[in-house]
Each structure stands twice: as C-alpha cells, then as structure tokens.
Amino acid sequence: MRALSSLRWKIALTTTMVCCMVAAALGILVHNVVARQMVGEVRKAAVTELDHALGHYEYGTAHGDVNAVFDPPDLPRRLRELVATGQTGSIVGVQGGKPVMWAAGPADDKALAVWLPFGSTRARLRDVDTAILASAVLAAGLVALAGLFLADRISRRLATTAAVARRISAGDLDARVNLQAEGDDPGPGRSRDEVQDVAHALDSMASSLQGRLEAEKRFTADVAHELRTPLTGSLAAAALLPEGRPKEMINSRLKALHLLTEDLLEISRLDSGVERADLARVELGRAVERAVAAATAAAGGGAAPEAGPTASVRVVEDMVVVTDRRRLDRILANLLVNAGKHGRPPVEVTVEGPVVVVRDHGPGYPPELIEQGPQRFRTGDPGRGRGHGLGLTIVMGQAAVLEIVVGFANAPDGGAVTTLRLPVGRMPEGN
C-alpha cells in the first residue's frame, strides 16, 4: 500500500484513469455512430422492401420475391400497434428464432410486414465493439507505461533532491544535486523544468549557507587567534599585581576569558575538518574511571574555574574499544563540567559495553537542545545555569572525530542524561 501511495504510482494511476475515461467516452461515441449507420442501412433496405410489397399489394400483383406476410405472429407488439394507427415503421425483432429487421405498414385492415436478416449486422456490431475495446485496452496500457516511465523519472529526480536536502540538514554542506537538463535559464518559447528549478534552488541555498558558515568559522578562528596573544600578556601582567582581592578577581576573569578563547580555537579546528584521531585499543571502563578521577581532582584543587563536580563511576560491563583516549577524556571532562554548572549532584557515570551514560539530577536539558542538539553561545533553559554553550558543542565535535553517537535526553525522575555510544570495530591498519 505504501508503494501505491508514492508519487510515481499516483501519476501513473491518474494518467491511466484519465485515458480509460477518454477511451470509454470515445468508444461509446464510435459505437453509437457505427451502430446508427449500420442499423440505418438495414432499416432503409427493409422500408424499401415494404414499399415494394405494398405496391404489389395495391396493384394486386404477385410479390413472391419479397418476404412479406399479413399479420405474422412474430411481429413485435409496438410495431403492430403503430400499424393499427395507419402508420408504417420498422423495428428489430425475431422471426423463427433469428434476429431480423421488421418493417410493416397498413394493408386494408391488416398489417403487411416484411423482414430482412439482422444476424450478420449484429455480428458486425460485436466485431466493431471488440475492436473498440481492444484499442482502448491497448491505448490505456501504453499510456500507463508512458505515465509510469515519466513519473518514475520525476520521482527519482525528486528523491535525489530530497536525499541531498537530508544530507545538507545533517551537516554535509558539500552535497549538491547537480541535475543537468535543458532549461537552466529558460527564455521565451522554452519549456521550464520545475524539478530542475527546485534542484537549482537547493544547490544555491546550500552554496549560500556554506559560504556564510565558512565566513563565520573564519571570523571565529580569527577572533580567537587575535585574542590569544593579548590575553597571554594580560595574564603575565596580572601575575605582577600585589596580592589581594583585586588580583584574584582579575585573574579569575582573565582565566575564564583565556579558557573561552581556547574553546573557540578548538571549535574552529574541529569545524575545519582537519582533526584526526590517534586511535588505540582502550579498556573503556578503566579509561572512564581515570578521566572522571582527573576531572574530580581538578575540581577539588580548583585548577580551573570550570572544573567538574564529584562523580561516581559504575562499570556494568567493560569492553576494549578502539578510540582516542585524549579526545575521550576531553568529552567526559566537558560533560562533567556541564553537569556541575547546570545540574545538581549526584552525578553518575555508567559504563555498559560500548555505551557510556552521564547523568545528573538537575532540571534536565531544555527541549530545544534535545531536539536540535547543542548550539554555541546558547544555553537554553535559564534554569540550567549560565554559560557560553561551547562545552557541549566541543563534545559533539570531538565525538564526530571519534565516530561516537551522542544522545541527549532527560530521565523520567529528573536530570539530564547524555549517552555516548562508541563504535565497535578492529584497529585500522597503520595504527
């Protein structure tokens, strides 16, 4: 049923139905015209024979060459009643069990009737109807095949355009339809190809979007690079200030700005697509425990203004995976920092096979983040705290390098849940 609801079948069925309706109308019209002509010829011959018989009767001559009889029992009642009113007429009936064309007229108080065989005429009409039906079926079949071919061509081009649109929405901005057909710039007297117009519009939109995003990436990278040098100098200058509350406040803000700049540089590298993973075989459970312990130690030592909270690790099923441990540590650290800033303890990390789940017990992720994914410089629901929205963006970028599938959800009893599904496979050659 789903196949019949596709565009190609709808077009083919509609074309076939229209063809059948036109063929039926033309068939009825042709049948009526041919039948009227053929029956008219037999009727005219019967009336001529009747006139001949009436003439013989009027002059009292013999008419043995004409099938004429008075008040025959097989004469149709309608024709008999017509003759009783003094008129002549003709009608198709039977005589001796065979179809004939009757013609009758008044002869004194009797009905003088003649008949001509009508069986051959009926056979010819049936042959004509059979030919009309066969022609209609053949025409409908040819039109259906032609409609299906054209509909399939249109459907395939639309399917290609839709597939490219899905690739673009998934982040592949290099995807293009590139349909080549006449009518790229149709002028007067040239036909337009609407499917081609849609494909060109999609390619133009993708090119424009790609250009804007590339400009945004370059701007972000340039700003981060330009800020890095003066920030480094500002941090060195702040270290020379006398001890006290002003120095602590300046150092705290400069460190936060320095971390923001480093995050922007990392995002620009991830966006450029030049990052490559240094893959190795890693025991996932132990790697997660070490990463969480390092983040917890950083939080306890106050080494970073965005250090994560204390988290518990539960290894349900350990597994050896092929991944980049440094990048995996970066992903887990950012998730813990996000849980510390926007969620509430306890923070739980669970390892089960190739799946790592990080959960807090705060207000949970905002609906738009779950539906659309993280957006840089957008933190969603104010209830989840304040921030730049770069932590989860880095998580998604590093996960893409490692081919990790990331899922965001909220627990039924409250709290944000982030799921990392690592790929399971062999070590690539050369690693």
CSV table of C-alpha atoms in Angstrom, one decimal, residues 38-377:
chain,number,residue,atom,x,y,z
A,38,MET,CA,-25.3,0.0,-39.9
A,39,VAL,CA,-28.8,-0.3,-38.5
A,40,GLY,CA,-29.9,2.6,-40.6
A,41,GLU,CA,-28.7,0.8,-43.7
A,42,VAL,CA,-30.7,-2.3,-42.8
A,43,ARG,CA,-33.7,-0.3,-41.8
A,44,LYS,CA,-33.6,1.6,-45.1
A,45,ALA,CA,-33.5,-1.7,-47.0
A,46,ALA,CA,-36.4,-3.1,-45.0
A,47,VAL,CA,-38.5,0.1,-45.7
A,48,THR,CA,-37.7,-0.2,-49.4
A,49,GLU,CA,-38.8,-3.8,-49.4
A,50,LEU,CA,-42.0,-2.8,-47.5
A,51,ASP,CA,-42.8,-0.1,-50.1
A,52,HIS,CA,-42.2,-2.7,-52.8
A,53,ALA,CA,-44.6,-5.2,-51.1
A,54,LEU,CA,-47.3,-2.5,-50.5
A,55,GLY,CA,-47.0,-1.5,-54.2
A,56,HIS,CA,-47.6,-5.1,-55.3
A,57,TYR,CA,-50.5,-5.4,-52.8
A,58,GLU,CA,-52.1,-2.2,-54.1
A,59,TYR,CA,-51.9,-3.3,-57.7
A,60,GLY,CA,-52.8,-6.9,-56.9
A,61,THR,CA,-49.7,-8.3,-58.5
A,62,ALA,CA,-47.6,-11.1,-57.1
A,63,HIS,CA,-44.7,-10.4,-54.8
A,64,GLY,CA,-43.0,-13.7,-54.4
A,65,ASP,CA,-39.6,-12.1,-54.4
A,66,VAL,CA,-40.3,-10.3,-51.1
A,67,ASN,CA,-40.5,-11.8,-47.6
A,68,ALA,CA,-44.0,-10.4,-47.0
A,69,VAL,CA,-46.8,-11.7,-44.9
A,70,PHE,CA,-50.0,-10.5,-43.3
A,71,ASP,CA,-50.2,-10.2,-39.5
A,72,PRO,CA,-47.3,-12.5,-38.8
A,73,PRO,CA,-47.3,-13.9,-35.2
A,74,ASP,CA,-43.7,-12.8,-34.5
A,75,LEU,CA,-44.4,-9.2,-35.4
A,76,PRO,CA,-43.4,-7.0,-32.4
A,77,ARG,CA,-46.4,-5.6,-30.5
A,78,ARG,CA,-45.1,-2.0,-30.7
A,79,LEU,CA,-44.9,-2.2,-34.5
A,80,ARG,CA,-48.3,-3.8,-34.6
A,81,GLU,CA,-49.8,-1.0,-32.6
A,82,LEU,CA,-48.1,1.6,-34.8
A,83,VAL,CA,-49.6,0.0,-37.9
A,84,ALA,CA,-53.0,-0.1,-36.3
A,85,THR,CA,-52.9,3.7,-36.3
A,86,GLY,CA,-52.3,3.8,-40.0
A,87,GLN,CA,-48.6,4.4,-40.0
A,88,THR,CA,-45.6,2.4,-41.2
A,89,GLY,CA,-42.5,1.7,-39.2
A,90,SER,CA,-39.6,-0.7,-38.6
A,91,ILE,CA,-38.0,-2.3,-35.6
A,92,VAL,CA,-35.5,-5.1,-34.7
A,93,GLY,CA,-37.1,-8.3,-33.6
A,94,VAL,CA,-37.0,-12.1,-34.1
A,95,GLN,CA,-38.6,-14.3,-36.7
A,96,GLY,CA,-38.3,-18.0,-36.4
A,97,GLY,CA,-35.9,-17.6,-33.5
A,98,LYS,CA,-33.5,-15.5,-35.6
A,99,PRO,CA,-32.8,-11.7,-35.4
A,100,VAL,CA,-34.5,-9.8,-38.2
A,101,MET,CA,-35.3,-6.2,-39.1
A,102,TRP,CA,-39.1,-5.9,-39.3
A,103,ALA,CA,-40.9,-3.3,-41.4
A,104,ALA,CA,-44.7,-3.1,-41.5
A,105,GLY,CA,-47.5,-0.9,-42.9
A,106,PRO,CA,-51.3,-1.0,-43.1
A,107,ALA,CA,-52.9,-3.0,-45.9
A,108,ASP,CA,-56.7,-2.6,-45.5
A,109,ASP,CA,-57.4,-3.8,-42.0
A,110,LYS,CA,-54.3,-5.9,-41.8
A,111,ALA,CA,-50.6,-5.4,-41.2
A,112,LEU,CA,-48.4,-6.2,-44.1
A,113,ALA,CA,-44.9,-7.0,-42.8
A,114,VAL,CA,-41.6,-7.7,-44.4
A,115,TRP,CA,-38.3,-8.7,-42.7
A,116,LEU,CA,-34.6,-8.8,-43.5
A,117,PRO,CA,-31.9,-10.9,-41.7
A,118,PHE,CA,-30.2,-8.9,-38.9
A,119,GLY,CA,-27.8,-11.6,-37.6
A,120,SER,CA,-24.9,-10.5,-39.8
A,121,THR,CA,-25.4,-6.9,-38.8
A,122,ARG,CA,-25.3,-7.8,-35.1
A,123,ALA,CA,-22.1,-9.8,-35.7
A,124,ARG,CA,-20.5,-6.8,-37.4
A,125,LEU,CA,-21.5,-4.6,-34.4
A,126,ARG,CA,-20.0,-7.1,-32.0
A,127,ASP,CA,-16.8,-7.1,-34.1
A,128,VAL,CA,-16.7,-3.3,-34.0
A,129,ASP,CA,-17.2,-3.3,-30.2
A,130,THR,CA,-14.5,-5.9,-29.8
A,131,ALA,CA,-12.1,-3.7,-31.9
A,132,ILE,CA,-13.0,-0.6,-29.9
A,133,LEU,CA,-12.4,-2.4,-26.6
A,134,ALA,CA,-9.1,-3.9,-27.7
A,135,SER,CA,-8.0,-0.5,-28.9
A,136,ALA,CA,-9.0,1.1,-25.6
A,137,VAL,CA,-7.1,-1.5,-23.6
A,138,LEU,CA,-4.0,-1.2,-25.8
A,139,ALA,CA,-4.1,2.6,-25.5
A,140,ALA,CA,-4.6,2.5,-21.8
A,141,GLY,CA,-1.7,0.1,-21.4
A,142,LEU,CA,0.6,2.2,-23.5
A,143,VAL,CA,-0.4,5.4,-21.7
A,144,ALA,CA,0.1,3.7,-18.3
A,145,LEU,CA,3.6,2.6,-19.3
A,146,ALA,CA,4.4,6.0,-20.6
A,147,GLY,CA,3.0,7.6,-17.5
A,148,LEU,CA,4.9,5.2,-15.2
A,149,PHE,CA,8.1,6.0,-17.1
A,150,LEU,CA,7.7,9.7,-16.8
A,151,ALA,CA,6.5,9.5,-13.2
A,152,ASP,CA,9.5,7.3,-12.3
A,153,ARG,CA,11.8,9.8,-13.9
A,154,ILE,CA,10.3,12.7,-12.0
A,155,SER,CA,10.1,10.7,-8.8
A,156,ARG,CA,13.8,9.6,-9.0
A,157,ARG,CA,14.9,13.2,-9.5
A,158,LEU,CA,12.8,14.4,-6.6
A,159,ALA,CA,14.1,11.5,-4.4
A,160,THR,CA,17.7,12.6,-5.3
A,161,THR,CA,16.8,16.2,-4.4
A,162,ALA,CA,15.3,15.1,-1.1
A,163,ALA,CA,18.3,12.9,-0.3
A,164,VAL,CA,20.7,15.8,-0.9
A,165,ALA,CA,18.5,18.1,1.3
A,166,ARG,CA,18.7,15.5,4.1
A,167,ARG,CA,22.5,15.3,3.8
A,168,ILE,CA,22.7,19.1,4.0
A,169,SER,CA,20.5,19.2,7.1
A,170,ALA,CA,22.8,16.5,8.6
A,171,GLY,CA,25.8,18.8,8.1
A,172,ASP,CA,27.2,17.8,4.7
A,173,LEU,CA,27.3,21.2,3.1
A,174,ASP,CA,29.3,20.0,0.1
A,175,ALA,CA,26.3,17.9,-1.1
A,176,ARG,CA,24.8,19.1,-4.3
A,177,VAL,CA,22.0,17.8,-6.6
A,178,ASN,CA,23.7,18.9,-9.9
A,179,LEU,CA,20.8,17.9,-12.1
A,180,GLN,CA,21.8,18.6,-15.7
A,181,ALA,CA,18.9,19.3,-18.1
A,182,GLU,CA,17.8,21.8,-20.6
A,183,GLY,CA,16.0,24.8,-19.4
A,184,ASP,CA,18.7,26.0,-16.8
A,185,ASP,CA,17.7,29.6,-17.9
A,186,PRO,CA,14.6,29.1,-20.0
A,187,GLY,CA,13.7,32.0,-22.2
A,188,PRO,CA,10.6,32.8,-24.2
A,189,GLY,CA,9.3,29.8,-26.0
A,190,ARG,CA,11.4,27.3,-24.0
A,191,SER,CA,9.7,25.0,-21.5
A,192,ARG,CA,10.5,25.1,-17.8
A,193,ASP,CA,11.5,22.1,-15.7
A,194,GLU,CA,10.1,22.6,-12.2
A,195,VAL,CA,12.1,19.8,-10.8
A,196,GLN,CA,15.3,21.3,-12.2
A,197,ASP,CA,14.3,24.7,-10.7
A,198,VAL,CA,13.9,23.0,-7.2
A,199,ALA,CA,17.3,21.3,-7.6
A,200,HIS,CA,19.0,24.6,-8.6
A,201,ALA,CA,17.3,26.4,-5.8
A,202,LEU,CA,18.5,23.8,-3.3
A,203,ASP,CA,22.1,23.9,-4.7
A,204,SER,CA,22.0,27.7,-4.5
A,205,MET,CA,20.8,27.6,-0.9
A,206,ALA,CA,23.5,25.1,0.1
A,207,SER,CA,26.2,27.2,-1.5
A,208,SER,CA,25.0,30.4,0.2
A,209,LEU,CA,24.7,28.6,3.5
A,210,GLN,CA,28.1,27.0,3.1
A,211,GLY,CA,29.6,30.4,2.3
A,212,ARG,CA,28.1,32.0,5.3
A,213,LEU,CA,29.1,29.2,7.7
A,214,GLU,CA,32.7,29.3,6.3
A,215,ALA,CA,32.8,33.1,6.9
A,216,GLU,CA,31.5,32.5,10.4
A,217,LYS,CA,34.2,29.9,11.1
A,218,ARG,CA,36.9,32.1,9.7
A,219,PHE,CA,35.7,35.0,11.8
A,220,THR,CA,35.6,32.8,15.0
A,221,ALA,CA,39.1,31.5,14.3
A,222,ASP,CA,40.5,35.0,13.6
A,223,VAL,CA,39.0,36.5,16.7
A,224,ALA,CA,40.3,33.6,18.9
A,225,HIS,CA,43.8,34.0,17.4
A,226,GLU,CA,43.8,37.7,17.8
A,227,LEU,CA,42.7,37.4,21.4
A,228,ARG,CA,45.2,34.8,22.4
A,229,THR,CA,48.3,37.0,22.3
A,230,PRO,CA,46.9,39.9,24.4
A,231,LEU,CA,45.3,37.6,26.8
A,232,THR,CA,48.6,35.8,27.4
A,233,GLY,CA,50.3,39.2,28.1
A,234,SER,CA,47.4,40.2,30.3
A,235,LEU,CA,47.8,37.0,32.4
A,236,ALA,CA,51.5,37.6,32.8
A,237,ALA,CA,50.9,41.3,33.8
A,238,ALA,CA,48.2,40.3,36.3
A,239,ALA,CA,50.7,37.9,38.0
A,240,LEU,CA,52.8,41.0,38.9
A,241,LEU,CA,49.9,42.7,40.8
A,242,PRO,CA,50.1,42.7,44.6
A,243,GLU,CA,48.3,40.0,46.4
A,244,GLY,CA,44.7,40.8,47.3
A,245,ARG,CA,41.1,40.5,46.3
A,246,PRO,CA,41.5,42.7,43.2
A,247,LYS,CA,44.2,40.4,41.8
A,248,GLU,CA,42.1,37.3,42.5
A,249,MET,CA,39.1,38.9,40.6
A,250,ILE,CA,41.3,40.0,37.6
A,251,ASN,CA,43.0,36.6,37.4
A,252,SER,CA,39.6,34.8,37.6
A,253,ARG,CA,38.1,36.8,34.8
A,254,LEU,CA,41.3,36.6,32.7
A,255,LYS,CA,41.4,32.8,33.1
A,256,ALA,CA,37.8,32.5,32.1
A,257,LEU,CA,38.4,34.6,29.1
A,258,HIS,CA,41.5,32.5,28.3
A,259,LEU,CA,39.5,29.3,28.5
A,260,LEU,CA,36.8,30.8,26.3
A,261,THR,CA,39.4,31.7,23.7
A,262,GLU,CA,40.9,28.2,23.8
A,263,ASP,CA,37.5,26.7,23.4
A,264,LEU,CA,36.9,28.9,20.3
A,265,LEU,CA,40.2,27.8,18.8
A,266,GLU,CA,39.3,24.1,19.5
A,267,ILE,CA,35.9,24.6,17.8
A,268,SER,CA,37.5,26.3,14.8
A,269,ARG,CA,39.9,23.3,14.4
A,270,LEU,CA,37.0,20.8,14.7
A,271,ASP,CA,34.9,22.8,12.2
A,272,SER,CA,37.8,22.8,9.7
A,273,GLY,CA,37.7,19.0,9.5
A,274,VAL,CA,41.4,18.6,9.8
A,275,GLU,CA,41.4,16.9,13.2
A,276,ARG,CA,42.4,13.2,13.1
A,277,ALA,CA,42.0,10.7,15.9
A,278,ASP,CA,45.1,8.9,17.3
A,279,LEU,CA,43.4,5.5,17.7
A,280,ALA,CA,44.5,2.8,20.1
A,281,ARG,CA,42.9,-0.1,21.9
A,282,VAL,CA,41.5,1.1,25.2
A,283,GLU,CA,39.8,-0.6,28.1
A,284,LEU,CA,36.7,1.6,28.3
A,285,GLY,CA,35.8,1.1,31.9
A,286,ARG,CA,39.3,1.9,33.2
A,287,ALA,CA,39.6,4.9,30.8
A,288,VAL,CA,36.4,6.4,32.1
A,289,GLU,CA,37.4,5.9,35.7
A,290,ARG,CA,40.7,7.7,35.1
A,291,ALA,CA,39.0,10.5,33.2
A,292,VAL,CA,36.4,11.0,36.0
A,293,ALA,CA,39.1,10.9,38.6
A,294,ALA,CA,41.2,13.5,36.8
A,295,ALA,CA,38.2,15.8,36.5
A,296,THR,CA,37.3,15.3,40.2
A,297,ALA,CA,40.9,16.1,41.2
A,298,ALA,CA,40.8,19.3,39.1
A,299,ALA,CA,37.6,20.3,40.8
A,300,GLY,CA,39.0,19.6,44.2
A,301,GLY,CA,42.2,21.5,43.5
A,302,GLY,CA,40.4,24.5,41.9
A,303,ALA,CA,42.7,24.2,39.0
A,304,ALA,CA,40.1,25.5,36.6
A,305,PRO,CA,37.1,27.8,37.0
A,306,GLU,CA,35.0,25.3,35.0
A,307,ALA,CA,36.1,22.1,36.7
A,308,GLY,CA,33.5,19.3,37.0
A,309,PRO,CA,31.9,18.0,40.2
A,310,THR,CA,32.5,14.8,42.0
A,311,ALA,CA,31.0,11.9,40.1
A,312,SER,CA,30.6,8.2,40.8
A,313,VAL,CA,31.5,5.5,38.2
A,314,ARG,CA,29.8,2.2,37.8
A,315,VAL,CA,31.2,-0.3,35.3
A,316,VAL,CA,28.4,-2.8,34.5
A,317,GLU,CA,30.3,-4.4,31.6
A,318,ASP,CA,33.8,-3.5,30.5
A,319,MET,CA,34.9,-3.7,26.9
A,320,VAL,CA,38.0,-3.0,24.8
A,321,VAL,CA,37.3,-0.3,22.2
A,322,VAL,CA,39.3,1.5,19.6
A,323,THR,CA,39.4,5.2,20.3
A,324,ASP,CA,41.5,8.2,21.1
A,325,ARG,CA,41.8,8.3,24.8
A,326,ARG,CA,42.8,12.0,24.9
A,327,ARG,CA,39.7,13.1,23.0
A,328,LEU,CA,37.5,10.7,25.0
A,329,ASP,CA,38.9,12.4,28.2
A,330,ARG,CA,38.0,15.8,26.7
A,331,ILE,CA,34.5,14.7,26.0
A,332,LEU,CA,33.9,13.3,29.5
A,333,ALA,CA,35.5,16.3,31.2
A,334,ASN,CA,33.2,18.7,29.3
A,335,LEU,CA,30.1,16.6,30.2
A,336,LEU,CA,31.1,16.6,33.9
A,337,VAL,CA,31.7,20.4,33.7
A,338,ASN,CA,28.3,20.8,32.1
A,339,ALA,CA,26.7,18.7,34.9
A,340,GLY,CA,28.5,20.8,37.5
A,341,LYS,CA,27.4,24.1,36.1
A,342,HIS,CA,23.9,23.3,35.0
A,343,GLY,CA,22.8,20.2,37.0
A,344,ARG,CA,22.8,19.0,40.6
A,345,PRO,CA,24.6,16.1,42.3
A,346,PRO,CA,24.8,13.2,42.4
A,347,VAL,CA,26.5,12.8,39.0
A,348,GLU,CA,26.6,9.2,37.9
A,349,VAL,CA,28.7,7.7,35.1
A,350,THR,CA,27.8,4.2,33.9
A,351,VAL,CA,29.7,2.0,31.5
A,352,GLU,CA,27.9,-0.9,29.9
A,353,GLY,CA,29.7,-2.4,26.9
A,354,PRO,CA,30.5,0.3,24.3
A,355,VAL,CA,27.9,2.7,25.9
A,356,VAL,CA,28.8,5.4,28.5
A,357,VAL,CA,26.0,7.3,30.2
A,358,VAL,CA,26.5,10.5,32.2
A,359,ARG,CA,23.6,11.6,34.3
A,360,ASP,CA,23.0,14.4,36.8
A,361,HIS,CA,19.9,15.1,39.0
A,362,GLY,CA,19.3,18.7,38.0
A,363,PRO,CA,16.5,20.3,35.9
A,364,GLY,CA,17.4,18.4,32.8
A,365,TYR,CA,18.1,19.5,29.2
A,366,PRO,CA,15.8,22.1,27.6
A,367,PRO,CA,13.5,20.6,24.9
A,368,GLU,CA,15.2,22.5,22.0
A,369,LEU,CA,18.6,21.1,22.9
A,370,ILE,CA,17.2,17.6,22.9
A,371,GLU,CA,15.5,18.2,19.5
A,372,GLN,CA,18.1,20.3,17.7
A,373,GLY,CA,21.4,19.5,19.5
A,374,PRO,CA,23.8,21.9,21.2
A,375,GLN,CA,24.1,25.4,19.8
A,376,ARG,CA,27.2,27.5,20.6
A,377,PHE,CA,26.6,30.6,22.8
